[in-house]
PDB file of C-alpha atoms and ligand atoms in Angstrom:
ATOM      1  CA  UNK A   1     -30.192 -42.723  -0.398  1.00 66.00           C
ATOM      2  CA  UNK A   2     -30.921 -39.521  -2.691  1.00 82.00           C
ATOM      3  CA  UNK A   3     -30.873 -39.425  -6.188  1.00 89.00           C
ATOM      4  CA  UNK A   4     -27.678 -40.014  -8.018  1.00 93.00           C
ATOM      5  CA  UNK A   5     -25.751 -37.075  -9.285  1.00 94.00           C
ATOM      6  CA  UNK A   6     -23.560 -36.968 -12.539  1.00 94.00           C
ATOM      7  CA  UNK A   7     -22.166 -35.002 -14.886  1.00 96.00           C
ATOM      8  CA  UNK A   8     -22.178 -36.420 -18.815  1.00 96.00           C
ATOM      9  CA  UNK A   9     -21.620 -32.692 -20.142  1.00 97.00           C
ATOM     10  CA  UNK A  10     -17.994 -32.148 -18.702  1.00 97.00           C
ATOM     11  CA  UNK A  11     -16.157 -30.336 -21.819  1.00 96.00           C
ATOM     12  CA  UNK A  12     -19.181 -30.685 -24.335  1.00 97.00           C
ATOM     13  CA  UNK A  13     -20.139 -27.882 -26.694  1.00 97.00           C
ATOM     14  CA  UNK A  14     -23.676 -26.288 -25.980  1.00 98.00           C
ATOM     15  CA  UNK A  15     -25.537 -23.703 -28.191  1.00 98.00           C
ATOM     16  CA  UNK A  16     -27.742 -20.998 -26.813  1.00 97.00           C
ATOM     17  CA  UNK A  17     -29.325 -19.169 -29.016  1.00 96.00           C
ATOM     18  CA  UNK A  18     -30.122 -15.896 -27.865  1.00 94.00           C
ATOM     19  CA  UNK A  19     -29.948 -12.259 -29.191  1.00 91.00           C
ATOM     20  CA  UNK A  20     -31.182 -10.590 -25.724  1.00 91.00           C
ATOM     21  CA  UNK A  21     -28.064 -11.306 -23.820  1.00 93.00           C
ATOM     22  CA  UNK A  22     -29.590 -14.486 -21.549  1.00 95.00           C
ATOM     23  CA  UNK A  23     -26.009 -16.091 -21.935  1.00 95.00           C
ATOM     24  CA  UNK A  24     -24.716 -13.218 -19.044  1.00 96.00           C
ATOM     25  CA  UNK A  25     -26.860 -15.563 -16.494  1.00 96.00           C
ATOM     26  CA  UNK A  26     -26.989 -18.983 -18.294  1.00 97.00           C
ATOM     27  CA  UNK A  27     -23.299 -19.121 -19.214  1.00 96.00           C
ATOM     28  CA  UNK A  28     -21.568 -18.958 -15.881  1.00 96.00           C
ATOM     29  CA  UNK A  29     -23.827 -21.368 -14.265  1.00 97.00           C
ATOM     30  CA  UNK A  30     -23.518 -24.002 -16.823  1.00 96.00           C
ATOM     31  CA  UNK A  31     -19.552 -23.603 -16.591  1.00 95.00           C
ATOM     32  CA  UNK A  32     -19.187 -23.681 -13.387  1.00 96.00           C
ATOM     33  CA  UNK A  33     -21.744 -26.538 -12.469  1.00 96.00           C
ATOM     34  CA  UNK A  34     -21.096 -28.542 -15.637  1.00 97.00           C
ATOM     35  CA  UNK A  35     -18.004 -27.092 -16.725  1.00 97.00           C
ATOM     36  CA  UNK A  36     -19.189 -27.572 -20.112  1.00 96.00           C
ATOM     37  CA  UNK A  37     -18.598 -24.937 -23.558  1.00 94.00           C
ATOM     38  CA  UNK A  38     -21.685 -23.043 -24.015  1.00 95.00           C
ATOM     39  CA  UNK A  39     -21.574 -21.262 -27.456  1.00 96.00           C
ATOM     40  CA  UNK A  40     -23.655 -18.270 -27.844  1.00 96.00           C
ATOM     41  CA  UNK A  41     -25.455 -18.290 -31.105  1.00 94.00           C
ATOM     42  CA  UNK A  42     -26.687 -14.437 -31.507  1.00 92.00           C
ATOM     43  CA  UNK A  43     -26.447 -14.228 -35.578  1.00 89.00           C
ATOM     44  CA  UNK A  44     -30.253 -15.045 -35.534  1.00 86.00           C
ATOM     45  CA  UNK A  45     -33.210 -13.160 -35.001  1.00 88.00           C
ATOM     46  CA  UNK A  46     -35.231 -14.872 -32.360  1.00 86.00           C
ATOM     47  CA  UNK A  47     -37.672 -11.793 -32.644  1.00 86.00           C
ATOM     48  CA  UNK A  48     -39.220 -13.687 -35.765  1.00 85.00           C
ATOM     49  CA  UNK A  49     -40.653 -16.524 -33.504  1.00 85.00           C
ATOM     50  CA  UNK A  50     -42.341 -13.774 -31.640  1.00 86.00           C
ATOM     51  CA  UNK A  51     -42.114 -10.643 -29.282  1.00 87.00           C
ATOM     52  CA  UNK A  52     -43.639  -8.910 -26.470  1.00 85.00           C
ATOM     53  CA  UNK A  53     -44.379  -5.826 -28.189  1.00 86.00           C
ATOM     54  CA  UNK A  54     -46.930  -8.080 -30.497  1.00 83.00           C
ATOM     55  CA  UNK A  55     -45.594  -7.229 -33.546  1.00 83.00           C
ATOM     56  CA  UNK A  56     -45.078 -10.935 -34.061  1.00 84.00           C
ATOM     57  CA  UNK A  57     -46.868 -13.468 -31.956  1.00 84.00           C
ATOM     58  CA  UNK A  58     -45.768 -16.182 -30.950  1.00 84.00           C
ATOM     59  CA  UNK A  59     -46.810 -20.112 -32.779  1.00 84.00           C
ATOM     60  CA  UNK A  60     -47.240 -22.621 -30.352  1.00 90.00           C
ATOM     61  CA  UNK A  61     -46.837 -23.014 -26.802  1.00 93.00           C
ATOM     62  CA  UNK A  62     -43.858 -21.360 -24.891  1.00 94.00           C
ATOM     63  CA  UNK A  63     -42.466 -24.979 -24.403  1.00 96.00           C
ATOM     64  CA  UNK A  64     -42.846 -25.321 -28.078  1.00 95.00           C
ATOM     65  CA  UNK A  65     -41.154 -21.546 -29.107  1.00 95.00           C
ATOM     66  CA  UNK A  66     -38.147 -22.996 -26.443  1.00 96.00           C
ATOM     67  CA  UNK A  67     -37.522 -26.115 -28.368  1.00 97.00           C
ATOM     68  CA  UNK A  68     -37.564 -24.566 -31.279  1.00 96.00           C
ATOM     69  CA  UNK A  69     -34.740 -22.085 -30.344  1.00 96.00           C
ATOM     70  CA  UNK A  70     -32.956 -24.666 -29.158  1.00 97.00           C
ATOM     71  CA  UNK A  71     -32.621 -26.648 -32.292  1.00 97.00           C
ATOM     72  CA  UNK A  72     -32.056 -23.710 -34.430  1.00 97.00           C
ATOM     73  CA  UNK A  73     -28.954 -23.219 -32.157  1.00 97.00           C
ATOM     74  CA  UNK A  74     -28.045 -26.697 -32.335  1.00 98.00           C
ATOM     75  CA  UNK A  75     -28.354 -26.191 -36.322  1.00 97.00           C
ATOM     76  CA  UNK A  76     -26.633 -22.804 -36.444  1.00 97.00           C
ATOM     77  CA  UNK A  77     -23.955 -23.817 -33.728  1.00 97.00           C
ATOM     78  CA  UNK A  78     -23.703 -27.679 -35.260  1.00 97.00           C
ATOM     79  CA  UNK A  79     -23.565 -28.873 -31.684  1.00 98.00           C
ATOM     80  CA  UNK A  80     -25.384 -32.361 -30.177  1.00 98.00           C
ATOM     81  CA  UNK A  81     -26.590 -30.287 -27.469  1.00 98.00           C
ATOM     82  CA  UNK A  82     -28.847 -27.211 -27.481  1.00 98.00           C
ATOM     83  CA  UNK A  83     -30.810 -24.736 -24.815  1.00 98.00           C
ATOM     84  CA  UNK A  84     -33.527 -22.423 -25.858  1.00 97.00           C
ATOM     85  CA  UNK A  85     -35.714 -20.291 -23.153  1.00 96.00           C
ATOM     86  CA  UNK A  86     -38.641 -18.302 -23.002  1.00 96.00           C
ATOM     87  CA  UNK A  87     -40.531 -16.076 -20.955  1.00 95.00           C
ATOM     88  CA  UNK A  88     -44.344 -15.487 -20.335  1.00 93.00           C
ATOM     89  CA  UNK A  89     -46.230 -12.870 -18.153  1.00 89.00           C
ATOM     90  CA  UNK A  90     -49.761 -13.727 -16.574  1.00 84.00           C
ATOM     91  CA  UNK A  91     -51.651 -12.093 -13.859  1.00 74.00           C
ATOM     92  CA  UNK A  92     -51.416 -13.587 -10.580  1.00 67.00           C
ATOM     93  CA  UNK A  93     -54.253 -15.558 -10.569  1.00 64.00           C
ATOM     94  CA  UNK A  94     -54.589 -15.554  -6.442  1.00 67.00           C
ATOM     95  CA  UNK A  95     -53.402 -11.276  -6.270  1.00 62.00           C
ATOM     96  CA  UNK A  96     -54.723 -10.250  -9.615  1.00 63.00           C
ATOM     97  CA  UNK A  97     -52.751  -7.383  -9.736  1.00 70.00           C
ATOM     98  CA  UNK A  98     -49.479  -8.420  -9.796  1.00 76.00           C
ATOM     99  CA  UNK A  99     -48.322 -10.029 -12.974  1.00 83.00           C
ATOM    100  CA  UNK A 100     -45.859 -12.994 -12.683  1.00 90.00           C
ATOM    101  CA  UNK A 101     -43.098 -13.821 -15.148  1.00 94.00           C
ATOM    102  CA  UNK A 102     -42.961 -17.647 -15.849  1.00 96.00           C
ATOM    103  CA  UNK A 103     -39.940 -18.668 -17.454  1.00 97.00           C
ATOM    104  CA  UNK A 104     -38.408 -21.577 -19.205  1.00 97.00           C
ATOM    105  CA  UNK A 105     -35.575 -23.281 -20.738  1.00 98.00           C
ATOM    106  CA  UNK A 106     -35.017 -26.501 -22.038  1.00 98.00           C
ATOM    107  CA  UNK A 107     -31.717 -28.846 -22.644  1.00 98.00           C
ATOM    108  CA  UNK A 108     -31.675 -30.811 -25.573  1.00 98.00           C
ATOM    109  CA  UNK A 109     -29.508 -33.835 -26.053  1.00 98.00           C
ATOM    110  CA  UNK A 110     -29.780 -35.569 -29.354  1.00 98.00           C
ATOM    111  CA  UNK A 111     -27.475 -37.892 -28.632  1.00 97.00           C
ATOM    112  CA  UNK A 112     -29.589 -39.297 -25.770  1.00 96.00           C
ATOM    113  CA  UNK A 113     -32.571 -38.419 -27.807  1.00 97.00           C
ATOM    114  CA  UNK A 114     -33.759 -36.699 -24.059  1.00 97.00           C
ATOM    115  CA  UNK A 115     -35.445 -32.713 -23.405  1.00 97.00           C
ATOM    116  CA  UNK A 116     -34.807 -31.467 -19.950  1.00 98.00           C
ATOM    117  CA  UNK A 117     -36.822 -28.839 -19.111  1.00 98.00           C
ATOM    118  CA  UNK A 118     -36.158 -26.343 -15.906  1.00 98.00           C
ATOM    119  CA  UNK A 119     -39.054 -23.543 -14.686  1.00 97.00           C
ATOM    120  CA  UNK A 120     -38.852 -20.601 -12.465  1.00 97.00           C
ATOM    121  CA  UNK A 121     -41.961 -18.149 -11.645  1.00 94.00           C
ATOM    122  CA  UNK A 122     -42.064 -14.776  -9.635  1.00 92.00           C
ATOM    123  CA  UNK A 123     -42.979 -11.328  -9.652  1.00 86.00           C
ATOM    124  CA  UNK A 124     -41.988  -9.105 -12.387  1.00 86.00           C
ATOM    125  CA  UNK A 125     -41.904  -5.482 -13.679  1.00 88.00           C
ATOM    126  CA  UNK A 126     -44.157  -5.190 -15.831  1.00 89.00           C
ATOM    127  CA  UNK A 127     -46.712  -2.472 -16.133  1.00 90.00           C
ATOM    128  CA  UNK A 128     -48.142  -0.106 -18.901  1.00 93.00           C
ATOM    129  CA  UNK A 129     -50.277   3.388 -18.725  1.00 95.00           C
ATOM    130  CA  UNK A 130     -51.558   5.940 -21.234  1.00 96.00           C
ATOM    131  CA  UNK A 131     -50.374   9.428 -20.703  1.00 97.00           C
ATOM    132  CA  UNK A 132     -50.720  13.216 -21.880  1.00 96.00           C
ATOM    133  CA  UNK A 133     -47.691  14.762 -20.919  1.00 97.00           C
ATOM    134  CA  UNK A 134     -44.299  14.667 -19.910  1.00 97.00           C
ATOM    135  CA  UNK A 135     -44.839  15.077 -16.317  1.00 97.00           C
ATOM    136  CA  UNK A 136     -47.222  12.048 -16.396  1.00 97.00           C
ATOM    137  CA  UNK A 137     -44.466   9.918 -18.153  1.00 97.00           C
ATOM    138  CA  UNK A 138     -41.932  11.026 -16.095  1.00 96.00           C
ATOM    139  CA  UNK A 139     -43.763  10.298 -13.098  1.00 97.00           C
ATOM    140  CA  UNK A 140     -44.665   6.633 -14.442  1.00 96.00           C
ATOM    141  CA  UNK A 141     -40.812   6.189 -15.257  1.00 96.00           C
ATOM    142  CA  UNK A 142     -39.839   7.107 -11.503  1.00 95.00           C
ATOM    143  CA  UNK A 143     -42.295   4.815 -10.026  1.00 94.00           C
ATOM    144  CA  UNK A 144     -41.239   1.981 -12.651  1.00 93.00           C
ATOM    145  CA  UNK A 145     -37.750   1.212 -11.983  1.00 94.00           C
ATOM    146  CA  UNK A 146     -36.284   3.495 -14.981  1.00 95.00           C
ATOM    147  CA  UNK A 147     -34.062   3.165 -16.489  1.00 95.00           C
ATOM    148  CA  UNK A 148     -32.914   0.107 -15.186  1.00 95.00           C
ATOM    149  CA  UNK A 149     -36.198  -1.563 -16.302  1.00 95.00           C
ATOM    150  CA  UNK A 150     -36.214  -0.170 -20.029  1.00 96.00           C
ATOM    151  CA  UNK A 151     -39.608   1.483 -22.020  1.00 96.00           C
ATOM    152  CA  UNK A 152     -41.406   1.178 -25.082  1.00 96.00           C
ATOM    153  CA  UNK A 153     -43.193   4.017 -26.484  1.00 96.00           C
ATOM    154  CA  UNK A 154     -45.568   4.362 -29.127  1.00 96.00           C
ATOM    155  CA  UNK A 155     -48.496   6.764 -29.720  1.00 96.00           C
ATOM    156  CA  UNK A 156     -52.233   6.439 -28.992  1.00 95.00           C
ATOM    157  CA  UNK A 157     -52.813   2.479 -28.162  1.00 94.00           C
ATOM    158  CA  UNK A 158     -50.792  -0.630 -27.498  1.00 93.00           C
ATOM    159  CA  UNK A 159     -50.959  -2.012 -30.937  1.00 93.00           C
ATOM    160  CA  UNK A 160     -49.719   1.197 -32.979  1.00 94.00           C
ATOM    161  CA  UNK A 161     -46.839  -0.086 -35.607  1.00 93.00           C
ATOM    162  CA  UNK A 162     -44.090   3.300 -34.579  1.00 93.00           C
ATOM    163  CA  UNK A 163     -42.952   2.312 -31.395  1.00 94.00           C
ATOM    164  CA  UNK A 164     -39.405   3.207 -29.866  1.00 94.00           C
ATOM    165  CA  UNK A 165     -37.938   0.888 -27.565  1.00 94.00           C
ATOM    166  CA  UNK A 166     -34.133   0.606 -26.430  1.00 93.00           C
ATOM    167  CA  UNK A 167     -34.960   3.474 -24.407  1.00 95.00           C
ATOM    168  CA  UNK A 168     -32.942   3.416 -20.939  1.00 92.00           C
ATOM    169  CA  UNK A 169     -32.272   7.488 -20.263  1.00 95.00           C
ATOM    170  CA  UNK A 170     -34.511  10.232 -19.581  1.00 95.00           C
ATOM    171  CA  UNK A 171     -33.239  12.058 -22.633  1.00 96.00           C
ATOM    172  CA  UNK A 172     -33.544   9.351 -25.133  1.00 96.00           C
ATOM    173  CA  UNK A 173     -37.511   8.871 -23.255  1.00 97.00           C
ATOM    174  CA  UNK A 174     -38.145  12.690 -23.798  1.00 97.00           C
ATOM    175  CA  UNK A 175     -36.989  12.346 -27.446  1.00 97.00           C
ATOM    176  CA  UNK A 176     -39.431   9.244 -28.143  1.00 97.00           C
ATOM    177  CA  UNK A 177     -42.241  10.338 -25.907  1.00 97.00           C
ATOM    178  CA  UNK A 178     -41.970  14.017 -28.316  1.00 96.00           C
ATOM    179  CA  UNK A 179     -42.000  12.204 -31.328  1.00 96.00           C
ATOM    180  CA  UNK A 180     -45.156  10.026 -30.666  1.00 96.00           C
ATOM    181  CA  UNK A 181     -46.744  13.103 -28.971  1.00 96.00           C
ATOM    182  CA  UNK A 182     -46.699  14.801 -32.812  1.00 96.00           C
ATOM    183  CA  UNK A 183     -47.685  11.820 -34.794  1.00 95.00           C
ATOM    184  CA  UNK A 184     -50.287  10.697 -32.353  1.00 95.00           C
ATOM    185  CA  UNK A 185     -53.613  11.087 -33.411  1.00 95.00           C
ATOM    186  CA  UNK A 186     -55.369  11.661 -29.722  1.00 95.00           C
ATOM    187  CA  UNK A 187     -52.490  13.468 -28.792  1.00 95.00           C
ATOM    188  CA  UNK A 188     -51.837  10.238 -26.162  1.00 96.00           C
ATOM    189  CA  UNK A 189     -48.908   7.960 -25.463  1.00 96.00           C
ATOM    190  CA  UNK A 190     -48.625   4.509 -24.775  1.00 96.00           C
ATOM    191  CA  UNK A 191     -45.756   3.595 -22.127  1.00 96.00           C
ATOM    192  CA  UNK A 192     -44.885   0.209 -21.388  1.00 95.00           C
ATOM    193  CA  UNK A 193     -41.916  -1.686 -20.004  1.00 94.00           C
ATOM    194  CA  UNK A 194     -39.805  -3.450 -22.579  1.00 94.00           C
ATOM    195  CA  UNK A 195     -39.784  -6.935 -21.221  1.00 93.00           C
ATOM    196  CA  UNK A 196     -36.885  -8.065 -23.673  1.00 93.00           C
ATOM    197  CA  UNK A 197     -34.527 -10.080 -20.754  1.00 92.00           C
ATOM    198  CA  UNK A 198     -31.181  -7.238 -20.946  1.00 92.00           C
ATOM    199  CA  UNK A 199     -33.588  -4.744 -20.596  1.00 93.00           C
ATOM    200  CA  UNK A 200     -35.538  -6.300 -17.775  1.00 93.00           C
ATOM    201  CA  UNK A 201     -33.611  -7.541 -14.572  1.00 95.00           C
ATOM    202  CA  UNK A 202     -35.933  -9.226 -12.925  1.00 94.00           C
ATOM    203  CA  UNK A 203     -36.864 -10.922 -15.793  1.00 95.00           C
ATOM    204  CA  UNK A 204     -33.109 -11.930 -16.279  1.00 96.00           C
ATOM    205  CA  UNK A 205     -33.202 -13.126 -12.320  1.00 96.00           C
ATOM    206  CA  UNK A 206     -36.140 -15.637 -13.198  1.00 97.00           C
ATOM    207  CA  UNK A 207     -34.061 -16.871 -16.027  1.00 97.00           C
ATOM    208  CA  UNK A 208     -31.517 -17.627 -13.943  1.00 98.00           C
ATOM    209  CA  UNK A 209     -33.807 -19.384 -11.035  1.00 98.00           C
ATOM    210  CA  UNK A 210     -34.948 -21.253 -14.072  1.00 98.00           C
ATOM    211  CA  UNK A 211     -31.105 -22.151 -15.331  1.00 98.00           C
ATOM    212  CA  UNK A 212     -30.675 -23.738 -11.729  1.00 98.00           C
ATOM    213  CA  UNK A 213     -33.358 -25.992 -11.993  1.00 98.00           C
ATOM    214  CA  UNK A 214     -32.797 -27.055 -15.270  1.00 98.00           C
ATOM    215  CA  UNK A 215     -28.627 -27.885 -14.041  1.00 98.00           C
ATOM    216  CA  UNK A 216     -29.926 -29.806 -10.846  1.00 97.00           C
ATOM    217  CA  UNK A 217     -32.255 -31.777 -13.084  1.00 97.00           C
ATOM    218  CA  UNK A 218     -29.670 -32.265 -15.786  1.00 97.00           C
ATOM    219  CA  UNK A 219     -27.145 -33.584 -13.093  1.00 97.00           C
ATOM    220  CA  UNK A 220     -29.500 -36.206 -11.439  1.00 97.00           C
ATOM    221  CA  UNK A 221     -29.323 -39.495 -13.209  1.00 97.00           C
ATOM    222  CA  UNK A 222     -31.899 -42.626 -13.228  1.00 97.00           C
ATOM    223  CA  UNK A 223     -29.823 -45.232 -11.356  1.00 95.00           C
ATOM    224  CA  UNK A 224     -31.130 -47.700 -13.597  1.00 96.00           C
ATOM    225  CA  UNK A 225     -30.264 -46.498 -16.888  1.00 96.00           C
ATOM    226  CA  UNK A 226     -28.003 -43.714 -16.690  1.00 96.00           C
ATOM    227  CA  UNK A 227     -30.206 -41.581 -18.128  1.00 97.00           C
ATOM    228  CA  UNK A 228     -29.589 -37.564 -16.956  1.00 97.00           C
ATOM    229  CA  UNK A 229     -33.077 -35.090 -16.509  1.00 97.00           C
ATOM    230  CA  UNK A 230     -33.739 -37.795 -13.575  1.00 97.00           C
ATOM    231  CA  UNK A 231     -36.608 -35.708 -11.828  1.00 96.00           C
ATOM    232  CA  UNK A 232     -40.063 -35.112 -10.066  1.00 95.00           C
ATOM    233  CA  UNK A 233     -42.748 -35.866 -12.579  1.00 95.00           C
ATOM    234  CA  UNK A 234     -45.783 -35.672  -9.494  1.00 95.00           C
ATOM    235  CA  UNK A 235     -47.157 -35.456  -6.199  1.00 96.00           C
ATOM    236  CA  UNK A 236     -48.669 -37.848  -4.446  1.00 96.00           C
ATOM    237  CA  UNK A 237     -51.243 -36.581  -1.773  1.00 94.00           C
ATOM    238  CA  UNK A 238     -52.500 -38.350   1.240  1.00 93.00           C
ATOM    239  CA  UNK A 239     -49.879 -36.736   3.684  1.00 94.00           C
ATOM    240  CA  UNK A 240     -52.233 -38.095   7.209  1.00 94.00           C
ATOM    241  CA  UNK A 241     -53.974 -35.705   9.144  1.00 94.00           C
ATOM    242  CA  UNK A 242     -52.137 -34.566  12.544  1.00 93.00           C
ATOM    243  CA  UNK A 243     -55.573 -34.631  14.223  1.00 93.00           C
ATOM    244  CA  UNK A 244     -57.718 -37.265  12.253  1.00 93.00           C
ATOM    245  CA  UNK A 245     -55.388 -39.253  10.873  1.00 92.00           C
ATOM    246  CA  UNK A 246     -57.021 -39.419   7.852  1.00 93.00           C
ATOM    247  CA  UNK A 247     -55.523 -38.904   4.588  1.00 93.00           C
ATOM    248  CA  UNK A 248     -55.552 -35.155   2.967  1.00 91.00           C
ATOM    249  CA  UNK A 249     -54.429 -33.572  -0.307  1.00 91.00           C
ATOM    250  CA  UNK A 250     -51.315 -32.510   1.145  1.00 92.00           C
ATOM    251  CA  UNK A 251     -47.973 -34.094  -0.758  1.00 94.00           C
ATOM    252  CA  UNK A 252     -46.757 -37.341   0.715  1.00 95.00           C
ATOM    253  CA  UNK A 253     -44.370 -38.096  -1.372  1.00 96.00           C
ATOM    254  CA  UNK A 254     -42.755 -36.837  -4.821  1.00 96.00           C
ATOM    255  CA  UNK A 255     -42.398 -39.468  -7.602  1.00 97.00           C
ATOM    256  CA  UNK A 256     -39.240 -39.143  -9.678  1.00 97.00           C
ATOM    257  CA  UNK A 257     -39.230 -40.374 -12.920  1.00 97.00           C
ATOM    258  CA  UNK A 258     -36.731 -41.615 -16.009  1.00 97.00           C
ATOM    259  CA  UNK A 259     -37.056 -39.823 -19.411  1.00 96.00           C
ATOM    260  CA  UNK A 260     -36.184 -43.342 -20.853  1.00 96.00           C
ATOM    261  CA  UNK A 261     -36.886 -46.189 -18.961  1.00 96.00           C
ATOM    262  CA  UNK A 262     -39.865 -47.294 -16.690  1.00 91.00           C
ATOM    263  CA  UNK A 263     -37.928 -46.413 -13.456  1.00 96.00           C
ATOM    264  CA  UNK A 264     -39.397 -44.545 -10.469  1.00 96.00           C
ATOM    265  CA  UNK A 265     -38.094 -43.384  -7.281  1.00 96.00           C
ATOM    266  CA  UNK A 266     -40.828 -42.464  -4.277  1.00 95.00           C
ATOM    267  CA  UNK A 267     -39.378 -40.138  -1.600  1.00 94.00           C
ATOM    268  CA  UNK A 268     -41.526 -39.353   0.921  1.00 94.00           C
ATOM    269  CA  UNK A 269     -41.704 -35.958   2.006  1.00 93.00           C
ATOM    270  CA  UNK A 270     -40.047 -35.300   5.852  1.00 91.00           C
ATOM    271  CA  UNK A 271     -42.582 -34.314   7.655  1.00 87.00           C
ATOM    272  CA  UNK A 272     -45.168 -37.142   8.354  1.00 85.00           C
ATOM    273  CA  UNK A 273     -48.472 -35.179   9.578  1.00 92.00           C
ATOM    274  CA  UNK A 274     -50.746 -32.617   7.584  1.00 92.00           C
ATOM    275  CA  UNK A 275     -51.916 -29.019   8.789  1.00 91.00           C
ATOM    276  CA  UNK A 276     -55.176 -30.046  10.253  1.00 91.00           C
ATOM    277  CA  UNK A 277     -56.132 -26.770   9.320  1.00 89.00           C
ATOM    278  CA  UNK A 278     -56.362 -27.814   5.684  1.00 84.00           C
ATOM    279  CA  UNK A 279     -57.852 -31.163   6.096  1.00 89.00           C
ATOM    280  CA  UNK A 280     -61.050 -31.866   4.538  1.00 87.00           C
ATOM    281  CA  UNK A 281     -62.187 -34.287   7.457  1.00 89.00           C
ATOM    282  CA  UNK A 282     -62.001 -32.796  10.480  1.00 89.00           C
ATOM    283  CA  UNK A 283     -61.805 -28.959   8.995  1.00 80.00           C
ATOM    284  CA  UNK A 284     -63.771 -29.266   6.115  1.00 69.00           C
TER     285      UNK A 284
HETATM  286 ZN1   ZN B   1     -33.911 -45.026 -16.810  1.00 66.57          ZN
HETATM  287 ZN1   ZN B   2     -57.923 -34.087  10.080  1.00 66.57          ZN
END
């Protein structure tokens, strides 16, 4: 028997605080999966909580920022439920060169006093360069999925305060470039991708994946106390090696944990033997 599936949110009003049109991907998934009523709140300037263009740095963790957005949305929308989403970018720890986008989306249920978090990670379009002339910039734009992925332009260096965003066509790009070059001290222009959700389709795709993850968790309920958000909290290693049968580091079981009570559920993985190539005993 699998995890119990239920929907407690049909017809309920849920606030979503976003200034960058995240409702375009989150909204349809919520109404289709939960038949809930998503209220988009765009009257609050979420840039006050931190920007990718570095003029305002984020306070606290990525999760703190997402939670703050959900709380503000619930306050403005006067709802019992709220959603907040926050993204971050890191260099791929293995390949090193590919920027990885990590998206989290939080759902707060104030009625049950629970928080459920969906997450996704994926490759992203997040590049920057320093250019000296229009040809260099035009080449950067061509190679980096402009105008679908928008660009930010500023004089000299990445922290210059006089930047231009909302650039989504060549004419605007050229205008912004000329303006930046004119006030630049070193006759250089700094260009980078706009990482706001609506300006960055690969980010939007990752937000969609995080939303799917969240919805899966919201529909999974604890079979003991009926609290939604019943999901995998940890993996138990120890899958026996196919060759020497010693316990390996590979996952043997996934542990589902309730957000409210102490109920746990262990689900064993389908394969019952670990890859000997990764065994610490017979293939150290
Ligand atoms: Zn429970
Ligand atoms: Zn082995």
